[in-house]
PDB file of C-alpha atoms in Angstrom:
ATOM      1  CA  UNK A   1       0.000   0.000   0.000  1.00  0.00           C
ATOM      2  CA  UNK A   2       1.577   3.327  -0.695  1.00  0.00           C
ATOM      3  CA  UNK A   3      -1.506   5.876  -0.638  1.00  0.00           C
ATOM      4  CA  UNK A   4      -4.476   6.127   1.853  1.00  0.00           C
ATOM      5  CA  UNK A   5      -7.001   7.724   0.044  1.00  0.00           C
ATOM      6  CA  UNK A   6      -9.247  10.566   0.897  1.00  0.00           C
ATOM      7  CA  UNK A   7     -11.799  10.298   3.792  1.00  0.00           C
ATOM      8  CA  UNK A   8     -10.387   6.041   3.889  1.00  0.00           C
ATOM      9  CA  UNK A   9     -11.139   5.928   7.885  1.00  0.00           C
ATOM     10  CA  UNK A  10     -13.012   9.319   8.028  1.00  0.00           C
ATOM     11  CA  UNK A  11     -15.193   9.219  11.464  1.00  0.00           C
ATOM     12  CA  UNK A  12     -14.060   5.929  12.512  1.00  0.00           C
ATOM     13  CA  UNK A  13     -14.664   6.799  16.150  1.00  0.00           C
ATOM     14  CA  UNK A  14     -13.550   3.423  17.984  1.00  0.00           C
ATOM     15  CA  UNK A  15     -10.863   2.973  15.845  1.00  0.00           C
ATOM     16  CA  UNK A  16      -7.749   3.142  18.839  1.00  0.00           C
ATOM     17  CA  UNK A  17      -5.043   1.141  17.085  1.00  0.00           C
ATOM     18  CA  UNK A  18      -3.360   2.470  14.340  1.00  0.00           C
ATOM     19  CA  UNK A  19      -0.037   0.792  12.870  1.00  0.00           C
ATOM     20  CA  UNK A  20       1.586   2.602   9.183  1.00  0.00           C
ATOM     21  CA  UNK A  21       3.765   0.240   7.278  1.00  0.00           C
ATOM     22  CA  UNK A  22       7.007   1.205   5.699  1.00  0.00           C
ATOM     23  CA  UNK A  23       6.118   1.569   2.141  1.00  0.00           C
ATOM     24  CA  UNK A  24       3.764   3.749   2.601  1.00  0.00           C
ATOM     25  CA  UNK A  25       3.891   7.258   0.944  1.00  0.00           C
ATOM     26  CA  UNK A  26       0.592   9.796   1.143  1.00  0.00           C
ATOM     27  CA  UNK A  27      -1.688   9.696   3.330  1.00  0.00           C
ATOM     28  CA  UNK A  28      -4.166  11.882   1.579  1.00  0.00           C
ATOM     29  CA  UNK A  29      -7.059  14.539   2.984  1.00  0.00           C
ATOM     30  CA  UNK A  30      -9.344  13.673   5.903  1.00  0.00           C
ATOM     31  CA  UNK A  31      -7.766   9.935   5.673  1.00  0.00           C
ATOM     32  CA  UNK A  32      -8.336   9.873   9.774  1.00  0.00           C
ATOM     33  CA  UNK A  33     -10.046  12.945  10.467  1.00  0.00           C
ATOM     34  CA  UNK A  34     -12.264  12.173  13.421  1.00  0.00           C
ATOM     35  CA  UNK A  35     -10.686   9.553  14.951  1.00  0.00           C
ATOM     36  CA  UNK A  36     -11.363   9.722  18.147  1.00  0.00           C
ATOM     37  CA  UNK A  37      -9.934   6.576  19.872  1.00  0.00           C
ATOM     38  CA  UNK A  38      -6.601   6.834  18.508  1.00  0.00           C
ATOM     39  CA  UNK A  39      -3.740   7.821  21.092  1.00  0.00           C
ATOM     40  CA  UNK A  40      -0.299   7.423  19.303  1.00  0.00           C
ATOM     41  CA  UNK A  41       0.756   7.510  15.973  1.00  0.00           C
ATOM     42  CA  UNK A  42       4.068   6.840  14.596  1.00  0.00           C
ATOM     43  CA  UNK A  43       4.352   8.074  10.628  1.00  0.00           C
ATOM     44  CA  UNK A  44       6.791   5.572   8.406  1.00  0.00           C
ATOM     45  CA  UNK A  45      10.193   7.659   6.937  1.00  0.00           C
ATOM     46  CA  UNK A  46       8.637   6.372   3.529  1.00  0.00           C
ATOM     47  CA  UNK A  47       5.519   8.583   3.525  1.00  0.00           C
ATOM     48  CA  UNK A  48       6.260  11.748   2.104  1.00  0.00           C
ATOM     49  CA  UNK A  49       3.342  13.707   2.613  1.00  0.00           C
ATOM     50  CA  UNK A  50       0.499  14.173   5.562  1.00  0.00           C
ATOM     51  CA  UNK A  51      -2.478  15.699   3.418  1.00  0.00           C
ATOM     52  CA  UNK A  52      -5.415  18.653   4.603  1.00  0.00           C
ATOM     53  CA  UNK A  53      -7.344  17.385   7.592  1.00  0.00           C
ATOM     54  CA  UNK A  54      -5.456  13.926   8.001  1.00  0.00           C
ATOM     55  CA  UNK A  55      -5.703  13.551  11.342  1.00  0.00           C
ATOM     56  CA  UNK A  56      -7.648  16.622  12.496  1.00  0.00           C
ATOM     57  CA  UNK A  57     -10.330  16.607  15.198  1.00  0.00           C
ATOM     58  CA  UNK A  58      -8.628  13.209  16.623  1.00  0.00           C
ATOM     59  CA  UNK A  59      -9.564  14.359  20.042  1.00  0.00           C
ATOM     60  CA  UNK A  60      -7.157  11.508  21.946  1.00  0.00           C
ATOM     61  CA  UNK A  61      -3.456  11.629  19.710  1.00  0.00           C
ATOM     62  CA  UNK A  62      -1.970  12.521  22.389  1.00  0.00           C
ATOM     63  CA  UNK A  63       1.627  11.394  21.027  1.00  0.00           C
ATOM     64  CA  UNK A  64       2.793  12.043  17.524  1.00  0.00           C
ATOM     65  CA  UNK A  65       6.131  10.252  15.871  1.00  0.00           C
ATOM     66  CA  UNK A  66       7.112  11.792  12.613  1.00  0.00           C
ATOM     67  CA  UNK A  67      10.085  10.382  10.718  1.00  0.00           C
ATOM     68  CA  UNK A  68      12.781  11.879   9.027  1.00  0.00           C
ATOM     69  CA  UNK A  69      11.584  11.421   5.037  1.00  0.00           C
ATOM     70  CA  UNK A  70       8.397  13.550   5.871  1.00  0.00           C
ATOM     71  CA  UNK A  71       8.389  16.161   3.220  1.00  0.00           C
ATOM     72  CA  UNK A  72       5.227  18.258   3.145  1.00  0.00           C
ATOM     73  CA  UNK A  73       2.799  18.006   6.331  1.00  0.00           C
ATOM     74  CA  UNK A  74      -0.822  19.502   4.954  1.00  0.00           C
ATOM     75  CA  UNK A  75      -3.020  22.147   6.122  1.00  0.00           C
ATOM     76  CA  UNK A  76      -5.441  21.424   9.254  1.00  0.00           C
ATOM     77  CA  UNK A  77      -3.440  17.977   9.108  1.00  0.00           C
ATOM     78  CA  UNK A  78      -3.102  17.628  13.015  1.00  0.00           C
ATOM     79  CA  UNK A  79      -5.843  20.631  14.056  1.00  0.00           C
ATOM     80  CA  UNK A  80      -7.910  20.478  17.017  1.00  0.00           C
ATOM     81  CA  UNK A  81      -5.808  17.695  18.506  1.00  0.00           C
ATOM     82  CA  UNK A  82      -6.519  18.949  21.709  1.00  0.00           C
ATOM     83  CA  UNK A  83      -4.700  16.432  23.722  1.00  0.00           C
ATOM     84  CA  UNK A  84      -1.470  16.364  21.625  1.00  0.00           C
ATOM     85  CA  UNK A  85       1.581  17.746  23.907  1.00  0.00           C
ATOM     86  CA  UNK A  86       4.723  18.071  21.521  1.00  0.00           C
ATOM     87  CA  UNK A  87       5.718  17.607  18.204  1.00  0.00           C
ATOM     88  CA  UNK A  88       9.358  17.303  16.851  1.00  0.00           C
ATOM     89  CA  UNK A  89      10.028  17.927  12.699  1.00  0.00           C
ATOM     90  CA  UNK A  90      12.329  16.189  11.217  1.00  0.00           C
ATOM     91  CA  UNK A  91      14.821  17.471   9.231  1.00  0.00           C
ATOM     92  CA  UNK A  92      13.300  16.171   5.942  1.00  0.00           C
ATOM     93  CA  UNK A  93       9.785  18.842   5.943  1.00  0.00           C
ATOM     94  CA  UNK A  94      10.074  21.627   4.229  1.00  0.00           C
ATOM     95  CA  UNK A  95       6.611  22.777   4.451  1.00  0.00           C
ATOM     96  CA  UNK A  96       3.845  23.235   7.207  1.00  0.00           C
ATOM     97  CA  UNK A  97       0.304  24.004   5.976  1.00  0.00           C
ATOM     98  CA  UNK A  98      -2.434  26.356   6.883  1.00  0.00           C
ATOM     99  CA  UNK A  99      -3.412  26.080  10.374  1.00  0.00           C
ATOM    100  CA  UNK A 100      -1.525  22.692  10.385  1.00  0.00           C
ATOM    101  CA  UNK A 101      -1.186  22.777  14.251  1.00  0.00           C
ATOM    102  CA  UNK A 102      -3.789  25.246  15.310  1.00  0.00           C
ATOM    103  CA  UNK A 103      -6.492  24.679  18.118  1.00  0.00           C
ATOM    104  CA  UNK A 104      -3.870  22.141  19.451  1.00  0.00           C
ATOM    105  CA  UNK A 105      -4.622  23.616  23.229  1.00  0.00           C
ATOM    106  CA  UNK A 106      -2.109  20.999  24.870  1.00  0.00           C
ATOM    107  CA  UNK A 107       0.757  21.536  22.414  1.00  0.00           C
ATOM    108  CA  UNK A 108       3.384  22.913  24.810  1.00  0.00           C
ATOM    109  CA  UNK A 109       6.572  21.779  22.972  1.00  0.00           C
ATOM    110  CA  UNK A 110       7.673  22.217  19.118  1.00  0.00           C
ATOM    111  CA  UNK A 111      10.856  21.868  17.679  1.00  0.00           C
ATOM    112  CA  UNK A 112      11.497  23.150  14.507  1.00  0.00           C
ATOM    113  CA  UNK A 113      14.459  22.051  12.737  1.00  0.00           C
ATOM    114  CA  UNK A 114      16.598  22.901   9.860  1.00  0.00           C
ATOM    115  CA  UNK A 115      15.513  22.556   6.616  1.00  0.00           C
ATOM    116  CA  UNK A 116      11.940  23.803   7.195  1.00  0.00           C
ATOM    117  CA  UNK A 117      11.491  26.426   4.267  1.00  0.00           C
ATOM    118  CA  UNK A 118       8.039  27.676   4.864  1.00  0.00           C
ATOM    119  CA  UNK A 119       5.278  27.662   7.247  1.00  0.00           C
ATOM    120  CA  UNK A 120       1.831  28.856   6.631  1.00  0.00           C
ATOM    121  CA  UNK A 121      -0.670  31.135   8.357  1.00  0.00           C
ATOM    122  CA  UNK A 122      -1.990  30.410  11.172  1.00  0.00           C
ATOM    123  CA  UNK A 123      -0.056  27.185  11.594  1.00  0.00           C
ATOM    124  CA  UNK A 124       0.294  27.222  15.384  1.00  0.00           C
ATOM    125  CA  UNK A 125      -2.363  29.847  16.848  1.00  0.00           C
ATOM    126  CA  UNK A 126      -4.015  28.907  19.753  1.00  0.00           C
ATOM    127  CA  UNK A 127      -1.556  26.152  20.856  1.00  0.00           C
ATOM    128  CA  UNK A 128      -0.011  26.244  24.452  1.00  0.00           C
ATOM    129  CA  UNK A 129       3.711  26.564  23.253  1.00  0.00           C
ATOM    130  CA  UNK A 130       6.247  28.196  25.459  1.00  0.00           C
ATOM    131  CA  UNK A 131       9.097  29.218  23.710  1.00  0.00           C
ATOM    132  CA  UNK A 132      10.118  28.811  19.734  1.00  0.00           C
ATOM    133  CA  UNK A 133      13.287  28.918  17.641  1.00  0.00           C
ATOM    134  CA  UNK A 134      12.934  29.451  14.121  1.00  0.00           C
ATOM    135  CA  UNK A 135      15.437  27.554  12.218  1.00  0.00           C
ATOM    136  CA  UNK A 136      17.455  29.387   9.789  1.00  0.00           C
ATOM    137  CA  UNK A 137      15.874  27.987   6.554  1.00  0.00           C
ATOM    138  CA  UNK A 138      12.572  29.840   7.304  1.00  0.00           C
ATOM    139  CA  UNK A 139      12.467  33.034   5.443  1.00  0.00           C
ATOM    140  CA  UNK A 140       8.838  34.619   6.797  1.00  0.00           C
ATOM    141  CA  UNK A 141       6.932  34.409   9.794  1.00  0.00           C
ATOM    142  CA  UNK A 142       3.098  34.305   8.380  1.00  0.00           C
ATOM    143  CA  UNK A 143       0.444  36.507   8.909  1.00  0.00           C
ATOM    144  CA  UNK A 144      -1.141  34.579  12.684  1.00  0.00           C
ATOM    145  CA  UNK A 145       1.536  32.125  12.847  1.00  0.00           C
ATOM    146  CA  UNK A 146       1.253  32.276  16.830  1.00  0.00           C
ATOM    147  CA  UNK A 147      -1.858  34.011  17.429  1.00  0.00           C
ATOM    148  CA  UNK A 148      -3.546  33.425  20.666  1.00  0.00           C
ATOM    149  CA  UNK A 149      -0.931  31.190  22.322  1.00  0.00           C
ATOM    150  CA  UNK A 150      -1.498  32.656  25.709  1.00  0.00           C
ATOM    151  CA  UNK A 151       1.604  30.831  27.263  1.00  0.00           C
ATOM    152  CA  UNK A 152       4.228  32.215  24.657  1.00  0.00           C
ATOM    153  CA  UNK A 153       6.657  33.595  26.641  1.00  0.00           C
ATOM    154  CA  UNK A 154      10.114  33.685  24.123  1.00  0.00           C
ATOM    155  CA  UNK A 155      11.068  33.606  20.646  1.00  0.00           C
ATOM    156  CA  UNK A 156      14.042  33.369  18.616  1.00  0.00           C
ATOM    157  CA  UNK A 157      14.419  34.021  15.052  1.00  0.00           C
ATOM    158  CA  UNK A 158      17.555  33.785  13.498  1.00  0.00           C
ATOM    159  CA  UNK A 159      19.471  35.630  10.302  1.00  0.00           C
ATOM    160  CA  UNK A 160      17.822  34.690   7.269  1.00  0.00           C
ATOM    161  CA  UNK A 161      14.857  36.113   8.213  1.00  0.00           C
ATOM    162  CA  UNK A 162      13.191  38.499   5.926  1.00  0.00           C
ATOM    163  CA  UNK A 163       9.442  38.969   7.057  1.00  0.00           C
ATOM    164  CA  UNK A 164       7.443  39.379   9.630  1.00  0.00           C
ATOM    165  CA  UNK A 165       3.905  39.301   8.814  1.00  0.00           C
ATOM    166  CA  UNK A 166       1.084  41.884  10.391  1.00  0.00           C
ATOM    167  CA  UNK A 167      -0.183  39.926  13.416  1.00  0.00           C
ATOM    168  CA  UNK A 168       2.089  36.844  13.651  1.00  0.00           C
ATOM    169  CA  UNK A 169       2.614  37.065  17.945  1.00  0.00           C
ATOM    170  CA  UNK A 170      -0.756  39.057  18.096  1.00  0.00           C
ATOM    171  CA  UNK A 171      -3.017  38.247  21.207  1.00  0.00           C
ATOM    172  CA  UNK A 172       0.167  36.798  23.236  1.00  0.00           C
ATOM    173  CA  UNK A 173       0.322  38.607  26.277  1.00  0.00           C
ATOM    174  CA  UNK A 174       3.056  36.870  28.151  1.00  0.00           C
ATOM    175  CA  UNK A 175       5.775  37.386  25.459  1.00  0.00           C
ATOM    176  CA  UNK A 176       8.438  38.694  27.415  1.00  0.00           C
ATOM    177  CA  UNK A 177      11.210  37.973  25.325  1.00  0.00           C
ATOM    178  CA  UNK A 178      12.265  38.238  21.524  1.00  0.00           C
ATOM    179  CA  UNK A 179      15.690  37.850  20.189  1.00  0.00           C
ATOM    180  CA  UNK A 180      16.333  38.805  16.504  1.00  0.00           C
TER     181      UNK A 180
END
């Protein structure tokens, strides 16, 4: 099997064990959207790219493994997870979709790593993140990136930078520190 297919396990509410192959390389829009039961998920270093709404509104993924080889992670793709805590990106994605992360309200820890080229509006508002570094490879900070993430506190962005977009850190009242 190398692609799930739109909506393939769309509002399977029991469904609370999930296990991705090697081999596999899409896992397309709203392929798991709704899942309720599921807690974990670890995503194979074959599949390339998460699509829109793949695992959105899976109210119990609490813990998320994604694997270097991850290219392209898809817009809403892990929205209102509201129990997820932290997410690490590999090396390998270069892009993070609209509002990929957003309404995550226990998402407290996100590393970014090089390589990441571009990450689109709205991508974490309204998650619970601390602190951020923005790797090097990311060029603009989107218009909402981190809007309403009440327990921002510090940011980093390094050289490289060129933009930052009208309202990216709007609505964080307990940013104390940026360093540019």
């Amino acid at each position: 099997l190398q692609t799930l297919g739109e909506y393939a396990f769309y509002g399977c509410y029991a469904l609370n064990s999930l296990t991705l192959n090697e081999g596999l390389k899409t896992i397309s829009d709203a392929a798991f959207q709704y899942c309720d039961a599921i807690e974990s998920l670890e995503i194979p270093s074959t599949v390339k790219s998460i699509g829109y709404d793949s695992f959105s509104s899976c109210s119990s993924l609490k813990s998320v493994t994604l694997n270097e080889g991850l290219e392209n992670i898809g817009s809403y793709a892990f929205a209102y997870c509201e129990v997820l805590e932290s997410i690490i990106l590999p090396s390998t994605v270069k892009t993070i979709g609209y509002s990929a992360f957003s309404n995550c309200n226990s998402l407290e820890n996100i590393t970014l790593n090089e390589g990441l080229e571009f990450i689109e509006t709205s991508a974490f508002n309204s998650t619970a993140i601390e602190s951020i570094e923005i790797p090097t490879t990311v060029k603009e900070i989107n218009y909402g990136l981190f809007t309403y993430c009440y327990n921002l506190k510090s940011v980093t962005l390094h050289e490289g930078l060129t933009a930052i977009c009208g309202g990216s850190f709007q609505s964080c009242p307990n940013l104390t520190e940026i360093l540019i």
